[in-house]
Amino acid sequence: MTFDEYQKKALTTAMFSGNELLDLAHWALGITGESGEIAEKVKKIIRDSKSVVTNEAKTEIAKEIGDVLWYLAILSDHLGVSFETVAQNNLEKLKNRKAESKISGSGDNR
Ligand SMILES: [Mg+2]
């Protein structure tokens, strides 16, 4: 499955309010909420599992990654950008940073 194929399928389960700002907020908050769920599961590995990363924990974290992916796909579509393009542009950006030895550091457009 390509990123664009995933995005198209994800859109079949998206809900739209008819208010662009509310939809943007919904999806942006969804990304942060689901990312928080990943962090929470990692926290519980430290707190409850003596820092042992079990296969069950990995499976649960992978599910949350999928939830983040869904919101990213919907948001990208709303912005009129194919998910494939987002992925390709990100890899290209990172490749250029690596070539310029700027992988570490800060700033959005290094
Ligand atoms: Mg979730």
PDB file of N, CA, C and O in Angstrom, residues 29-92:
ATOM      1  N   LEU A  29      -5.409  18.382  17.212  1.00  0.00           N
ATOM      2  CA  LEU A  29      -5.512  17.857  18.572  1.00  0.00           C
ATOM      3  C   LEU A  29      -5.455  16.334  18.571  1.00  0.00           C
ATOM      4  O   LEU A  29      -4.917  15.717  19.498  1.00  0.00           O
ATOM      5  N   GLY A  30      -6.016  15.738  17.537  1.00  0.00           N
ATOM      6  CA  GLY A  30      -5.941  14.279  17.418  1.00  0.00           C
ATOM      7  C   GLY A  30      -4.499  13.803  17.291  1.00  0.00           C
ATOM      8  O   GLY A  30      -4.107  12.807  17.911  1.00  0.00           O
ATOM      9  N   ILE A  31      -3.704  14.522  16.515  1.00  0.00           N
ATOM     10  CA  ILE A  31      -2.281  14.161  16.365  1.00  0.00           C
ATOM     11  C   ILE A  31      -1.575  14.246  17.717  1.00  0.00           C
ATOM     12  O   ILE A  31      -0.872  13.313  18.120  1.00  0.00           O
ATOM     13  N   THR A  32      -1.799  15.334  18.427  1.00  0.00           N
ATOM     14  CA  THR A  32      -1.107  15.483  19.713  1.00  0.00           C
ATOM     15  C   THR A  32      -1.653  14.490  20.744  1.00  0.00           C
ATOM     16  O   THR A  32      -0.894  13.958  21.551  1.00  0.00           O
ATOM     17  N   GLY A  33      -2.963  14.251  20.698  1.00  0.00           N
ATOM     18  CA  GLY A  33      -3.546  13.291  21.641  1.00  0.00           C
ATOM     19  C   GLY A  33      -3.001  11.886  21.428  1.00  0.00           C
ATOM     20  O   GLY A  33      -2.619  11.193  22.379  1.00  0.00           O
ATOM     21  N   GLU A  34      -2.977  11.460  20.189  1.00  0.00           N
ATOM     22  CA  GLU A  34      -2.474  10.111  19.897  1.00  0.00           C
ATOM     23  C   GLU A  34      -0.972  10.015  20.149  1.00  0.00           C
ATOM     24  O   GLU A  34      -0.479   8.979  20.603  1.00  0.00           O
ATOM     25  N   SER A  35      -0.235  11.102  19.877  1.00  0.00           N
ATOM     26  CA  SER A  35       1.199  11.119  20.203  1.00  0.00           C
ATOM     27  C   SER A  35       1.382  10.996  21.704  1.00  0.00           C
ATOM     28  O   SER A  35       2.306  10.315  22.183  1.00  0.00           O
ATOM     29  N   GLY A  36       0.491  11.647  22.445  1.00  0.00           N
ATOM     30  CA  GLY A  36       0.524  11.537  23.897  1.00  0.00           C
ATOM     31  C   GLY A  36       0.282  10.114  24.367  1.00  0.00           C
ATOM     32  O   GLY A  36       0.847   9.672  25.371  1.00  0.00           O
ATOM     33  N   GLU A  37      -0.571   9.402  23.647  1.00  0.00           N
ATOM     34  CA  GLU A  37      -0.823   8.004  24.010  1.00  0.00           C
ATOM     35  C   GLU A  37       0.443   7.164  23.829  1.00  0.00           C
ATOM     36  O   GLU A  37       0.703   6.237  24.618  1.00  0.00           O
ATOM     37  N   ILE A  38       1.232   7.493  22.811  1.00  0.00           N
ATOM     38  CA  ILE A  38       2.522   6.797  22.642  1.00  0.00           C
ATOM     39  C   ILE A  38       3.411   7.087  23.851  1.00  0.00           C
ATOM     40  O   ILE A  38       3.985   6.168  24.454  1.00  0.00           O
ATOM     41  N   ALA A  39       3.508   8.365  24.207  1.00  0.00           N
ATOM     42  CA  ALA A  39       4.348   8.749  25.344  1.00  0.00           C
ATOM     43  C   ALA A  39       3.872   8.082  26.631  1.00  0.00           C
ATOM     44  O   ALA A  39       4.685   7.649  27.461  1.00  0.00           O
ATOM     45  N   GLU A  40       2.564   7.996  26.793  1.00  0.00           N
ATOM     46  CA  GLU A  40       2.002   7.372  27.994  1.00  0.00           C
ATOM     47  C   GLU A  40       2.391   5.894  28.078  1.00  0.00           C
ATOM     48  O   GLU A  40       2.745   5.393  29.150  1.00  0.00           O
ATOM     49  N   LYS A  41       2.349   5.225  26.949  1.00  0.00           N
ATOM     50  CA  LYS A  41       2.705   3.800  26.959  1.00  0.00           C
ATOM     51  C   LYS A  41       4.198   3.623  27.264  1.00  0.00           C
ATOM     52  O   LYS A  41       4.584   2.684  27.971  1.00  0.00           O
ATOM     53  N   VAL A  42       5.019   4.529  26.752  1.00  0.00           N
ATOM     54  CA  VAL A  42       6.456   4.463  27.059  1.00  0.00           C
ATOM     55  C   VAL A  42       6.678   4.765  28.547  1.00  0.00           C
ATOM     56  O   VAL A  42       7.475   4.102  29.213  1.00  0.00           O
ATOM     57  N   LYS A  43       5.936   5.734  29.059  1.00  0.00           N
ATOM     58  CA  LYS A  43       6.038   6.049  30.493  1.00  0.00           C
ATOM     59  C   LYS A  43       5.714   4.820  31.339  1.00  0.00           C
ATOM     60  O   LYS A  43       6.413   4.516  32.311  1.00  0.00           O
ATOM     61  N   LYS A  44       4.675   4.096  30.956  1.00  0.00           N
ATOM     62  CA  LYS A  44       4.274   2.924  31.743  1.00  0.00           C
ATOM     63  C   LYS A  44       5.298   1.797  31.661  1.00  0.00           C
ATOM     64  O   LYS A  44       5.400   0.992  32.584  1.00  0.00           O
ATOM     65  N   ILE A  45       6.048   1.757  30.559  1.00  0.00           N
ATOM     66  CA  ILE A  45       7.142   0.772  30.480  1.00  0.00           C
ATOM     67  C   ILE A  45       8.167   1.082  31.568  1.00  0.00           C
ATOM     68  O   ILE A  45       8.652   0.187  32.265  1.00  0.00           O
ATOM     69  N   ILE A  46       8.447   2.358  31.718  1.00  0.00           N
ATOM     70  CA  ILE A  46       9.423   2.775  32.739  1.00  0.00           C
ATOM     71  C   ILE A  46       8.841   2.570  34.137  1.00  0.00           C
ATOM     72  O   ILE A  46       9.481   1.980  35.010  1.00  0.00           O
ATOM     73  N   ARG A  47       7.603   3.020  34.337  1.00  0.00           N
ATOM     74  CA  ARG A  47       7.005   3.015  35.665  1.00  0.00           C
ATOM     75  C   ARG A  47       6.555   1.626  36.128  1.00  0.00           C
ATOM     76  O   ARG A  47       6.793   1.245  37.277  1.00  0.00           O
ATOM     77  N   ASP A  48       5.944   0.884  35.213  1.00  0.00           N
ATOM     78  CA  ASP A  48       5.300  -0.365  35.630  1.00  0.00           C
ATOM     79  C   ASP A  48       6.023  -1.630  35.196  1.00  0.00           C
ATOM     80  O   ASP A  48       5.738  -2.711  35.699  1.00  0.00           O
ATOM     81  N   SER A  49       6.891  -1.531  34.230  1.00  0.00           N
ATOM     82  CA  SER A  49       7.520  -2.743  33.676  1.00  0.00           C
ATOM     83  C   SER A  49       9.027  -2.769  33.878  1.00  0.00           C
ATOM     84  O   SER A  49       9.742  -3.456  33.138  1.00  0.00           O
ATOM     85  N   LYS A  50       9.480  -1.985  34.839  1.00  0.00           N
ATOM     86  CA  LYS A  50      10.928  -1.959  35.153  1.00  0.00           C
ATOM     87  C   LYS A  50      11.759  -1.686  33.898  1.00  0.00           C
ATOM     88  O   LYS A  50      12.833  -2.269  33.717  1.00  0.00           O
ATOM     89  N   SER A  51      11.224  -0.857  33.027  1.00  0.00           N
ATOM     90  CA  SER A  51      11.906  -0.438  31.799  1.00  0.00           C
ATOM     91  C   SER A  51      12.149  -1.584  30.815  1.00  0.00           C
ATOM     92  O   SER A  51      12.996  -1.467  29.931  1.00  0.00           O
ATOM     93  N   VAL A  52      11.398  -2.653  30.966  1.00  0.00           N
ATOM     94  CA  VAL A  52      11.500  -3.771  30.023  1.00  0.00           C
ATOM     95  C   VAL A  52      10.463  -3.554  28.922  1.00  0.00           C
ATOM     96  O   VAL A  52       9.263  -3.444  29.199  1.00  0.00           O
ATOM     97  N   VAL A  53      10.931  -3.474  27.711  1.00  0.00           N
ATOM     98  CA  VAL A  53      10.033  -3.254  26.570  1.00  0.00           C
ATOM     99  C   VAL A  53       9.552  -4.608  26.058  1.00  0.00           C
ATOM    100  O   VAL A  53      10.291  -5.318  25.373  1.00  0.00           O
ATOM    101  N   THR A  54       8.331  -4.934  26.405  1.00  0.00           N
ATOM    102  CA  THR A  54       7.785  -6.232  26.009  1.00  0.00           C
ATOM    103  C   THR A  54       7.231  -6.175  24.583  1.00  0.00           C
ATOM    104  O   THR A  54       6.971  -5.087  24.049  1.00  0.00           O
ATOM    105  N   ASN A  55       7.013  -7.354  24.027  1.00  0.00           N
ATOM    106  CA  ASN A  55       6.398  -7.398  22.704  1.00  0.00           C
ATOM    107  C   ASN A  55       4.976  -6.841  22.745  1.00  0.00           C
ATOM    108  O   ASN A  55       4.527  -6.211  21.790  1.00  0.00           O
ATOM    109  N   GLU A  56       4.295  -7.064  23.866  1.00  0.00           N
ATOM    110  CA  GLU A  56       2.946  -6.521  24.021  1.00  0.00           C
ATOM    111  C   GLU A  56       2.992  -4.985  24.000  1.00  0.00           C
ATOM    112  O   GLU A  56       2.159  -4.348  23.351  1.00  0.00           O
ATOM    113  N   ALA A  57       3.963  -4.418  24.682  1.00  0.00           N
ATOM    114  CA  ALA A  57       4.094  -2.955  24.689  1.00  0.00           C
ATOM    115  C   ALA A  57       4.388  -2.436  23.291  1.00  0.00           C
ATOM    116  O   ALA A  57       3.825  -1.419  22.857  1.00  0.00           O
ATOM    117  N   LYS A  58       5.244  -3.131  22.591  1.00  0.00           N
ATOM    118  CA  LYS A  58       5.559  -2.721  21.210  1.00  0.00           C
ATOM    119  C   LYS A  58       4.307  -2.747  20.335  1.00  0.00           C
ATOM    120  O   LYS A  58       4.085  -1.846  19.525  1.00  0.00           O
ATOM    121  N   THR A  59       3.505  -3.789  20.514  1.00  0.00           N
ATOM    122  CA  THR A  59       2.264  -3.907  19.737  1.00  0.00           C
ATOM    123  C   THR A  59       1.321  -2.752  20.044  1.00  0.00           C
ATOM    124  O   THR A  59       0.720  -2.158  19.128  1.00  0.00           O
ATOM    125  N   GLU A  60       1.198  -2.431  21.331  1.00  0.00           N
ATOM    126  CA  GLU A  60       0.296  -1.341  21.728  1.00  0.00           C
ATOM    127  C   GLU A  60       0.794   0.005  21.219  1.00  0.00           C
ATOM    128  O   GLU A  60       0.004   0.850  20.782  1.00  0.00           O
ATOM    129  N   ILE A  61       2.083   0.220  21.255  1.00  0.00           N
ATOM    130  CA  ILE A  61       2.656   1.473  20.745  1.00  0.00           C
ATOM    131  C   ILE A  61       2.452   1.559  19.232  1.00  0.00           C
ATOM    132  O   ILE A  61       2.118   2.625  18.703  1.00  0.00           O
ATOM    133  N   ALA A  62       2.608   0.431  18.566  1.00  0.00           N
ATOM    134  CA  ALA A  62       2.405   0.417  17.110  1.00  0.00           C
ATOM    135  C   ALA A  62       0.974   0.807  16.746  1.00  0.00           C
ATOM    136  O   ALA A  62       0.733   1.498  15.751  1.00  0.00           O
ATOM    137  N   LYS A  63       0.007   0.392  17.573  1.00  0.00           N
ATOM    138  CA  LYS A  63      -1.388   0.784  17.329  1.00  0.00           C
ATOM    139  C   LYS A  63      -1.551   2.293  17.423  1.00  0.00           C
ATOM    140  O   LYS A  63      -2.264   2.904  16.620  1.00  0.00           O
ATOM    141  N   GLU A  64      -0.884   2.892  18.385  1.00  0.00           N
ATOM    142  CA  GLU A  64      -0.974   4.346  18.544  1.00  0.00           C
ATOM    143  C   GLU A  64      -0.277   5.070  17.387  1.00  0.00           C
ATOM    144  O   GLU A  64      -0.725   6.135  16.960  1.00  0.00           O
ATOM    145  N   ILE A  65       0.799   4.485  16.903  1.00  0.00           N
ATOM    146  CA  ILE A  65       1.453   5.060  15.721  1.00  0.00           C
ATOM    147  C   ILE A  65       0.455   5.101  14.563  1.00  0.00           C
ATOM    148  O   ILE A  65       0.380   6.087  13.823  1.00  0.00           O
ATOM    149  N   GLY A  66      -0.319   4.043  14.435  1.00  0.00           N
ATOM    150  CA  GLY A  66      -1.341   4.018  13.390  1.00  0.00           C
ATOM    151  C   GLY A  66      -2.367   5.120  13.578  1.00  0.00           C
ATOM    152  O   GLY A  66      -2.829   5.729  12.607  1.00  0.00           O
ATOM    153  N   ASP A  67      -2.738   5.373  14.838  1.00  0.00           N
ATOM    154  CA  ASP A  67      -3.702   6.440  15.104  1.00  0.00           C
ATOM    155  C   ASP A  67      -3.139   7.800  14.710  1.00  0.00           C
ATOM    156  O   ASP A  67      -3.844   8.643  14.143  1.00  0.00           O
ATOM    157  N   VAL A  68      -1.854   8.016  15.006  1.00  0.00           N
ATOM    158  CA  VAL A  68      -1.210   9.272  14.596  1.00  0.00           C
ATOM    159  C   VAL A  68      -1.201   9.369  13.068  1.00  0.00           C
ATOM    160  O   VAL A  68      -1.509  10.416  12.493  1.00  0.00           O
ATOM    161  N   LEU A  69      -0.859   8.250  12.446  1.00  0.00           N
ATOM    162  CA  LEU A  69      -0.785   8.213  10.972  1.00  0.00           C
ATOM    163  C   LEU A  69      -2.110   8.634  10.352  1.00  0.00           C
ATOM    164  O   LEU A  69      -2.146   9.393   9.372  1.00  0.00           O
ATOM    165  N   TRP A  70      -3.196   8.130  10.919  1.00  0.00           N
ATOM    166  CA  TRP A  70      -4.522   8.445  10.376  1.00  0.00           C
ATOM    167  C   TRP A  70      -4.770   9.956  10.404  1.00  0.00           C
ATOM    168  O   TRP A  70      -5.176  10.549   9.406  1.00  0.00           O
ATOM    169  N   TYR A  71      -4.525  10.551  11.554  1.00  0.00           N
ATOM    170  CA  TYR A  71      -4.753  12.000  11.647  1.00  0.00           C
ATOM    171  C   TYR A  71      -3.838  12.777  10.694  1.00  0.00           C
ATOM    172  O   TYR A  71      -4.252  13.770  10.092  1.00  0.00           O
ATOM    173  N   LEU A  72      -2.599  12.341  10.568  1.00  0.00           N
ATOM    174  CA  LEU A  72      -1.681  13.018   9.656  1.00  0.00           C
ATOM    175  C   LEU A  72      -2.182  12.928   8.211  1.00  0.00           C
ATOM    176  O   LEU A  72      -2.108  13.902   7.458  1.00  0.00           O
ATOM    177  N   ALA A  73      -2.709  11.773   7.856  1.00  0.00           N
ATOM    178  CA  ALA A  73      -3.210  11.583   6.490  1.00  0.00           C
ATOM    179  C   ALA A  73      -4.398  12.496   6.211  1.00  0.00           C
ATOM    180  O   ALA A  73      -4.496  13.103   5.140  1.00  0.00           O
ATOM    181  N   ILE A  74      -5.288  12.608   7.187  1.00  0.00           N
ATOM    182  CA  ILE A  74      -6.476  13.442   7.002  1.00  0.00           C
ATOM    183  C   ILE A  74      -6.082  14.915   6.926  1.00  0.00           C
ATOM    184  O   ILE A  74      -6.570  15.662   6.075  1.00  0.00           O
ATOM    185  N   LEU A  75      -5.202  15.327   7.820  1.00  0.00           N
ATOM    186  CA  LEU A  75      -4.749  16.722   7.811  1.00  0.00           C
ATOM    187  C   LEU A  75      -4.031  17.054   6.500  1.00  0.00           C
ATOM    188  O   LEU A  75      -4.283  18.108   5.906  1.00  0.00           O
ATOM    189  N   SER A  76      -3.185  16.168   6.049  1.00  0.00           N
ATOM    190  CA  SER A  76      -2.477  16.395   4.788  1.00  0.00           C
ATOM    191  C   SER A  76      -3.445  16.560   3.635  1.00  0.00           C
ATOM    192  O   SER A  76      -3.284  17.455   2.796  1.00  0.00           O
ATOM    193  N   ASP A  77      -4.457  15.711   3.602  1.00  0.00           N
ATOM    194  CA  ASP A  77      -5.455  15.809   2.534  1.00  0.00           C
ATOM    195  C   ASP A  77      -6.151  17.164   2.572  1.00  0.00           C
ATOM    196  O   ASP A  77      -6.338  17.798   1.536  1.00  0.00           O
ATOM    197  N   HIS A  78      -6.515  17.585   3.762  1.00  0.00           N
ATOM    198  CA  HIS A  78      -7.214  18.863   3.875  1.00  0.00           C
ATOM    199  C   HIS A  78      -6.351  20.007   3.360  1.00  0.00           C
ATOM    200  O   HIS A  78      -6.859  20.986   2.807  1.00  0.00           O
ATOM    201  N   LEU A  79      -5.043  19.897   3.564  1.00  0.00           N
ATOM    202  CA  LEU A  79      -4.127  20.938   3.089  1.00  0.00           C
ATOM    203  C   LEU A  79      -3.876  20.824   1.589  1.00  0.00           C
ATOM    204  O   LEU A  79      -3.171  21.647   1.010  1.00  0.00           O
ATOM    205  N   GLY A  80      -4.451  19.795   0.979  1.00  0.00           N
ATOM    206  CA  GLY A  80      -4.298  19.618  -0.463  1.00  0.00           C
ATOM    207  C   GLY A  80      -2.971  18.992  -0.847  1.00  0.00           C
ATOM    208  O   GLY A  80      -2.528  19.123  -1.986  1.00  0.00           O
ATOM    209  N   VAL A  81      -2.352  18.309   0.113  1.00  0.00           N
ATOM    210  CA  VAL A  81      -1.052  17.688  -0.142  1.00  0.00           C
ATOM    211  C   VAL A  81      -1.204  16.181  -0.024  1.00  0.00           C
ATOM    212  O   VAL A  81      -1.738  15.682   0.969  1.00  0.00           O
ATOM    213  N   SER A  82      -0.748  15.481  -1.055  1.00  0.00           N
ATOM    214  CA  SER A  82      -0.832  14.026  -0.981  1.00  0.00           C
ATOM    215  C   SER A  82       0.115  13.534   0.102  1.00  0.00           C
ATOM    216  O   SER A  82       1.177  14.115   0.346  1.00  0.00           O
ATOM    217  N   PHE A  83      -0.283  12.460   0.744  1.00  0.00           N
ATOM    218  CA  PHE A  83       0.526  11.885   1.818  1.00  0.00           C
ATOM    219  C   PHE A  83       1.862  11.385   1.270  1.00  0.00           C
ATOM    220  O   PHE A  83       2.889  11.449   1.936  1.00  0.00           O
ATOM    221  N   GLU A  84       1.808  10.908   0.036  1.00  0.00           N
ATOM    222  CA  GLU A  84       3.031  10.451  -0.627  1.00  0.00           C
ATOM    223  C   GLU A  84       4.021  11.610  -0.751  1.00  0.00           C
ATOM    224  O   GLU A  84       5.217  11.456  -0.487  1.00  0.00           O
ATOM    225  N   THR A  85       3.516  12.762  -1.129  1.00  0.00           N
ATOM    226  CA  THR A  85       4.372  13.944  -1.284  1.00  0.00           C
ATOM    227  C   THR A  85       4.960  14.370   0.053  1.00  0.00           C
ATOM    228  O   THR A  85       6.134  14.726   0.140  1.00  0.00           O
ATOM    229  N   VAL A  86       4.137  14.331   1.095  1.00  0.00           N
ATOM    230  CA  VAL A  86       4.637  14.674   2.438  1.00  0.00           C
ATOM    231  C   VAL A  86       5.791  13.746   2.809  1.00  0.00           C
ATOM    232  O   VAL A  86       6.843  14.203   3.281  1.00  0.00           O
ATOM    233  N   ALA A  87       5.592  12.468   2.592  1.00  0.00           N
ATOM    234  CA  ALA A  87       6.626  11.490   2.955  1.00  0.00           C
ATOM    235  C   ALA A  87       7.892  11.691   2.131  1.00  0.00           C
ATOM    236  O   ALA A  87       9.009  11.697   2.664  1.00  0.00           O
ATOM    237  N   GLN A  88       7.713  11.883   0.838  1.00  0.00           N
ATOM    238  CA  GLN A  88       8.882  12.067  -0.036  1.00  0.00           C
ATOM    239  C   GLN A  88       9.629  13.344   0.308  1.00  0.00           C
ATOM    240  O   GLN A  88      10.861  13.364   0.354  1.00  0.00           O
ATOM    241  N   ASN A  89       8.888  14.426   0.543  1.00  0.00           N
ATOM    242  CA  ASN A  89       9.531  15.699   0.882  1.00  0.00           C
ATOM    243  C   ASN A  89      10.304  15.605   2.190  1.00  0.00           C
ATOM    244  O   ASN A  89      11.388  16.188   2.333  1.00  0.00           O
ATOM    245  N   ASN A  90       9.737  14.869   3.156  1.00  0.00           N
ATOM    246  CA  ASN A  90      10.424  14.712   4.432  1.00  0.00           C
ATOM    247  C   ASN A  90      11.727  13.944   4.256  1.00  0.00           C
ATOM    248  O   ASN A  90      12.772  14.339   4.799  1.00  0.00           O
ATOM    249  N   LEU A  91      11.682  12.858   3.495  1.00  0.00           N
ATOM    250  CA  LEU A  91      12.905  12.084   3.277  1.00  0.00           C
ATOM    251  C   LEU A  91      13.953  12.912   2.548  1.00  0.00           C
ATOM    252  O   LEU A  91      15.148  12.847   2.862  1.00  0.00           O
ATOM    253  N   GLU A  92      13.506  13.700   1.583  1.00  0.00           N
ATOM    254  CA  GLU A  92      14.430  14.554   0.828  1.00  0.00           C
ATOM    255  C   GLU A  92      15.070  15.593   1.751  1.00  0.00           C
ATOM    256  O   GLU A  92      16.278  15.848   1.686  1.00  0.00           O
TER     257      GLU A  92
END
